[in-house]
Coordinates of N, CA and C and ligand atoms in Angstrom, one line a residue:
M152 N 11.2 4.6 9.2 CA 9.8 4.5 10.2 C 10.0 6.3 10.6
S153 N 9.4 7.1 10.9 CA 8.6 8.2 10.5 C 9.1 8.7 12.5
D154 N 8.8 7.6 12.9 CA 9.1 8.7 14.5 C 9.7 7.7 15.4
C155 N 11.0 7.6 14.7 CA 11.8 5.8 14.9 C 13.6 7.0 15.6
I156 N 13.5 7.5 16.7 CA 14.6 8.3 17.0 C 16.1 7.5 16.4
F157 N 16.0 6.4 15.9 CA 17.6 6.2 15.7 C 17.6 6.2 13.9
C158 N 16.9 6.3 13.4 CA 16.3 6.8 12.1 C 16.5 7.4 11.7
K159 N 16.1 8.6 12.8 CA 16.3 10.7 12.4 C 18.2 10.3 12.5
I160 N 17.7 10.1 13.7 CA 19.8 10.1 13.8 C 20.3 9.5 12.3
A161 N 20.4 8.8 11.8 CA 20.9 7.8 10.8 C 20.5 8.8 9.4
E162 N 19.1 8.8 9.4 CA 19.0 10.8 8.4 C 19.8 12.2 8.9
G163 N 20.1 11.9 9.8 CA 20.8 13.7 10.0 C 19.5 13.8 10.0
E164 N 18.7 14.1 10.6 CA 17.7 14.8 11.1 C 18.1 15.8 12.8
I165 N 17.9 14.2 13.2 CA 18.4 14.4 14.9 C 20.1 14.6 15.1
P166 N 20.9 15.1 15.4 CA 22.0 15.6 15.5 C 22.7 14.2 16.7
S167 N 24.0 14.0 16.2 CA 24.7 12.8 17.1 C 26.0 13.1 17.1
E168 N 26.9 12.7 18.0 CA 28.3 12.4 17.2 C 29.1 11.2 16.3
I169 N 28.1 11.2 15.6 CA 29.0 10.4 14.7 C 30.5 9.7 14.5
V170 N 30.4 8.3 14.3 CA 31.7 7.8 14.3 C 32.4 7.7 13.5
Y171 N 31.2 6.7 12.3 CA 31.0 6.2 11.2 C 30.2 6.0 10.2
Q172 N 29.7 5.8 9.6 CA 28.8 6.0 8.5 C 28.8 5.6 7.1
D173 N 27.9 5.1 6.8 CA 28.3 3.9 4.9 C 26.7 4.3 4.3
D174 N 26.7 3.0 3.9 CA 25.1 3.3 2.9 C 24.4 2.1 3.7
K175 N 25.1 0.9 5.0 CA 24.4 0.3 5.2 C 24.0 0.8 6.3
I176 N 25.3 1.4 7.5 CA 25.4 1.3 9.5 C 25.2 3.2 8.8
V177 N 25.0 3.0 10.8 CA 25.6 3.8 10.7 C 26.5 3.8 12.8
V178 N 27.1 4.9 13.5 CA 27.3 4.1 14.8 C 27.9 6.0 15.5
F179 N 27.5 5.6 16.4 CA 27.1 7.6 17.1 C 27.8 7.0 18.4
K180 N 27.9 7.8 18.8 CA 27.7 8.1 20.8 C 27.2 8.1 21.2
D181 N 26.5 7.0 22.3 CA 25.2 6.3 23.2 C 25.6 8.3 23.8
A182 N 24.4 8.4 24.4 CA 23.9 10.0 24.6 C 24.3 9.7 26.4
S183 N 23.9 8.4 26.7 CA 24.1 9.0 28.4 C 25.4 6.8 28.2
P184 N 27.3 7.4 28.4 CA 27.7 6.6 29.0 C 27.9 5.8 29.6
Q185 N 28.6 4.4 28.9 CA 28.3 3.2 30.3 C 29.8 2.6 29.9
A186 N 30.7 3.4 29.5 CA 32.8 3.3 29.8 C 33.1 4.1 29.4
P187 N 34.3 4.6 29.1 CA 35.3 5.5 28.5 C 34.7 5.8 26.7
V188 N 34.5 4.7 26.5 CA 33.9 4.2 25.0 C 33.0 3.8 24.8
H189 N 31.5 4.4 24.2 CA 30.6 3.6 24.3 C 29.5 3.8 22.7
V190 N 29.6 3.2 22.0 CA 29.4 3.8 20.8 C 27.9 3.3 20.6
L191 N 27.2 3.1 19.3 CA 26.2 2.4 18.8 C 26.2 2.5 17.4
M192 N 25.6 0.7 17.0 CA 25.7 0.3 15.7 C 24.7 0.4 15.6
V193 N 24.0 1.0 14.5 CA 22.4 0.7 13.1 C 22.4 0.3 12.4
P194 N 21.6 -0.7 12.0 CA 21.5 -0.2 10.0 C 20.1 0.8 10.2
R195 N 21.0 1.4 9.1 CA 19.6 2.3 8.6 C 18.9 1.6 8.0
K196 N 17.7 0.7 7.4 CA 17.2 -0.3 7.2 C 16.5 -0.5 8.7
H197 N 15.0 0.2 8.7 CA 14.7 0.4 10.3 C 14.0 -1.2 10.7
I198 N 15.0 -1.9 11.7 CA 14.4 -3.2 12.1 C 14.3 -3.1 13.7
A199 N 13.6 -3.8 14.3 CA 13.0 -3.3 15.0 C 14.0 -3.9 16.2
S200 N 13.5 -4.6 16.5 CA 14.9 -5.8 16.9 C 15.3 -7.2 16.9
L201 N 16.6 -7.9 17.2 CA 17.2 -8.7 16.8 C 16.1 -10.1 16.3
D202 N 14.6 -9.7 17.4 CA 13.3 -10.4 17.2 C 12.9 -10.3 15.4
D203 N 13.2 -9.8 15.3 CA 11.9 -8.6 13.7 C 13.3 -8.5 12.4
L204 N 14.2 -10.1 13.2 CA 15.3 -9.9 11.5 C 14.3 -11.0 10.6
S205 N 14.7 -10.8 9.5 CA 14.0 -11.8 8.7 C 15.2 -12.7 8.1
E206 N 15.2 -12.6 7.2 CA 16.0 -13.8 6.2 C 16.6 -12.7 4.8
E207 N 16.1 -12.1 4.8 CA 17.0 -11.2 4.1 C 17.5 -10.5 4.4
D208 N 17.6 -10.3 5.9 CA 18.6 -9.5 6.6 C 19.6 -9.6 6.5
S209 N 20.3 -10.5 6.0 CA 20.9 -11.6 6.5 C 22.8 -11.7 6.4
E210 N 22.5 -10.8 5.0 CA 23.8 -10.6 4.8 C 24.4 -8.8 5.4
L211 N 23.6 -8.3 5.4 CA 23.3 -6.6 6.6 C 23.6 -7.8 8.0
I212 N 22.9 -8.4 9.0 CA 24.1 -8.1 10.0 C 25.1 -9.1 10.2
A213 N 25.5 -9.9 9.2 CA 26.6 -10.4 8.7 C 27.7 -8.8 8.2
Y214 N 27.1 -8.0 8.0 CA 27.8 -7.2 7.7 C 28.5 -6.2 9.4
M215 N 26.8 -6.3 9.9 CA 27.5 -4.9 10.9 C 28.4 -5.9 12.0
M216 N 28.1 -7.1 12.6 CA 29.6 -7.8 12.4 C 30.3 -8.4 12.8
Q217 N 31.1 -8.0 11.4 CA 31.4 -8.3 10.6 C 33.0 -6.5 10.6
S218 N 32.1 -5.5 11.4 CA 32.0 -4.2 10.9 C 33.3 -3.1 12.6
I219 N 32.2 -4.5 13.9 CA 32.5 -4.3 14.4 C 33.9 -4.5 15.1
K220 N 34.6 -4.5 14.3 CA 36.5 -4.9 14.8 C 36.5 -3.7 14.0
K221 N 36.9 -2.9 13.6 CA 37.1 -1.6 12.5 C 36.5 -1.1 13.3
I222 N 35.3 -0.8 13.0 CA 35.0 0.0 15.0 C 36.5 0.3 16.2
A223 N 36.1 -1.1 16.2 CA 36.6 -1.0 18.0 C 38.2 -0.2 18.0
A224 N 38.6 -0.8 16.9 CA 39.5 -0.2 16.6 C 40.4 0.9 16.2
S225 N 39.3 1.2 16.1 CA 38.6 3.0 14.8 C 39.0 3.6 17.2
Q226 N 38.2 2.9 17.6 CA 38.0 3.9 18.7 C 39.2 3.3 20.2
G227 N 40.3 3.1 20.0 CA 41.3 2.7 20.1 C 41.1 0.9 21.6
L228 N 40.2 0.4 21.1 CA 40.4 -0.9 21.8 C 41.5 -1.7 22.1
G229 N 42.3 -1.2 21.4 CA 42.7 -2.9 21.3 C 42.8 -4.1 22.3
N230 N 42.4 -3.2 23.9 CA 42.6 -4.5 24.6 C 41.0 -5.3 25.0
G231 N 40.2 -4.4 24.4 CA 39.1 -5.7 24.1 C 38.4 -4.2 24.4
Y232 N 36.7 -5.6 23.9 CA 35.8 -4.7 24.7 C 34.5 -5.2 24.5
R233 N 32.9 -4.8 24.9 CA 32.0 -5.6 24.9 C 30.8 -5.4 24.5
V234 N 30.2 -6.5 23.3 CA 29.2 -5.8 23.0 C 27.9 -6.4 23.0
I235 N 27.0 -5.8 23.2 CA 25.6 -5.7 23.7 C 24.7 -5.1 22.6
I236 N 23.0 -5.7 22.3 CA 22.5 -6.0 22.2 C 20.9 -5.8 22.4
N237 N 20.0 -5.8 23.4 CA 19.0 -5.9 24.7 C 17.8 -6.2 23.5
T238 N 17.1 -6.8 24.2 CA 16.4 -6.7 22.9 C 15.3 -7.5 24.1
G239 N 13.9 -6.8 23.6 CA 12.3 -6.7 24.3 C 12.9 -6.2 25.5
E240 N 11.3 -6.5 26.3 CA 10.8 -5.6 28.0 C 12.1 -6.4 28.7
E241 N 12.7 -7.6 29.2 CA 13.2 -8.3 29.9 C 14.8 -8.1 29.6
G242 N 14.8 -7.7 28.5 CA 16.3 -7.7 28.0 C 16.5 -5.9 28.4
Q243 N 15.5 -5.0 28.7 CA 16.4 -3.1 29.0 C 16.1 -3.3 26.8
Q244 N 15.4 -3.3 26.5 CA 15.5 -2.4 25.0 C 14.5 -1.0 25.4
T245 N 15.2 -0.1 24.8 CA 14.2 1.4 25.6 C 14.2 1.6 24.4
V246 N 15.2 1.3 22.6 CA 15.1 1.7 21.2 C 14.7 1.0 20.4
K247 N 13.2 0.3 20.0 CA 13.0 -0.2 19.2 C 13.6 -0.5 18.0
H248 N 14.8 0.1 17.5 CA 15.2 -0.2 15.9 C 16.6 -0.7 16.4
L249 N 17.2 -2.1 15.9 CA 18.4 -2.8 16.1 C 18.8 -1.5 16.3
H250 N 19.3 -1.7 18.1 CA 21.8 -1.7 17.7 C 22.2 -2.2 18.4
I251 N 24.2 -2.2 18.6 CA 25.0 -3.0 19.1 C 25.5 -1.9 19.9
H252 N 25.6 -2.1 21.4 CA 26.2 -1.6 22.1 C 27.7 -2.1 22.0
I253 N 28.5 -1.3 21.5 CA 30.1 -0.7 22.0 C 30.8 -0.6 22.6
L254 N 30.8 -1.6 23.7 CA 31.2 -0.6 24.5 C 33.7 -0.6 25.0
G255 N 33.8 0.2 25.8 CA 35.3 -0.2 25.7 C 35.7 0.6 26.8
G256 N 37.2 0.9 27.4 CA 38.2 1.4 27.6 C 38.5 1.4 29.6
R257 N 37.8 0.5 29.7 CA 37.0 -0.1 31.1 C 37.2 -2.2 31.1
K258 N 37.4 -2.5 32.8 CA 37.7 -3.6 33.0 C 35.9 -4.0 32.9
F259 N 34.9 -4.3 31.9 CA 33.7 -5.0 32.6 C 34.0 -6.4 33.7
T260 N 33.0 -6.2 34.0 CA 32.3 -7.4 35.3 C 31.0 -8.2 34.2
W261 N 31.2 -10.1 34.9 CA 30.0 -11.0 35.3 C 29.8 -11.6 36.2
P262 N 28.7 -11.6 36.4 CA 27.7 -10.8 35.2 C 26.7 -10.0 35.1
P263 N 26.6 -9.4 34.1 CA 26.0 -8.6 33.8 C 24.7 -8.1 35.2
G264 N 24.2 -6.9 35.2 CA 23.5 -6.4 35.5 C 21.6 -7.0 35.2
Ligands
AMP1 P1 18.7 0.3 25.3 O1 18.5 0.4 26.6 O2 19.3 -1.1 24.7 O3 17.6 0.4 23.8 O4 20.0 1.3 24.4 C1 19.5 2.4 24.3 C2 20.6 3.3 24.2 O5 20.4 5.0 23.4 C3 20.3 3.8 25.8 O6 21.8 3.7 26.2 C4 20.4 5.5 25.4 O7 22.1 6.4 26.7 C5 21.8 5.8 23.9 N1 19.9 6.8 23.6 C6 18.8 7.5 23.0 N2 18.5 8.4 22.2 C7 19.8 8.7 21.9 C8 20.0 9.9 21.2 N3 19.5 10.7 21.2 N4 22.0 9.8 21.0 C9 22.5 8.8 21.8 N5 22.2 7.7 22.1 C10 20.9 7.5 22.8
ZN2 ZN1 14.2 3.6 13.7

């Protein structure tokens, strides 16, 4: 998607602090961190949200989930972390390219706001 900010980050057209990347995913620091560690994992493929996943994305989404623990470990989150996927309007999704928030480095509360 030509006007998608996370596609542009994944393609290196917009600068970001990338902490991990491979042929399927890019992980970069959130520009407005809500915890000492706050990174976003995005697929290189443009998928707007969880609502837009199709059967053919099953392997990709499994790969993303399996990669979270590796990213968390590399960020020093041995004591736990929180994973969030905001979806749609009431889920407060602001960027319409699927992204997984990985947050850590402090103790979180429940329920979320
Ligand atoms: P969400 O509200 O779940 O859609 O999350 C979007 C996230 O993207 C927010 O936490 C923003 O701080 C973050 N964000 C927006 N633009 C950028 C950017 N250019 N680089 C890094 N993070 C960004
Ligand atoms: Zn995109």
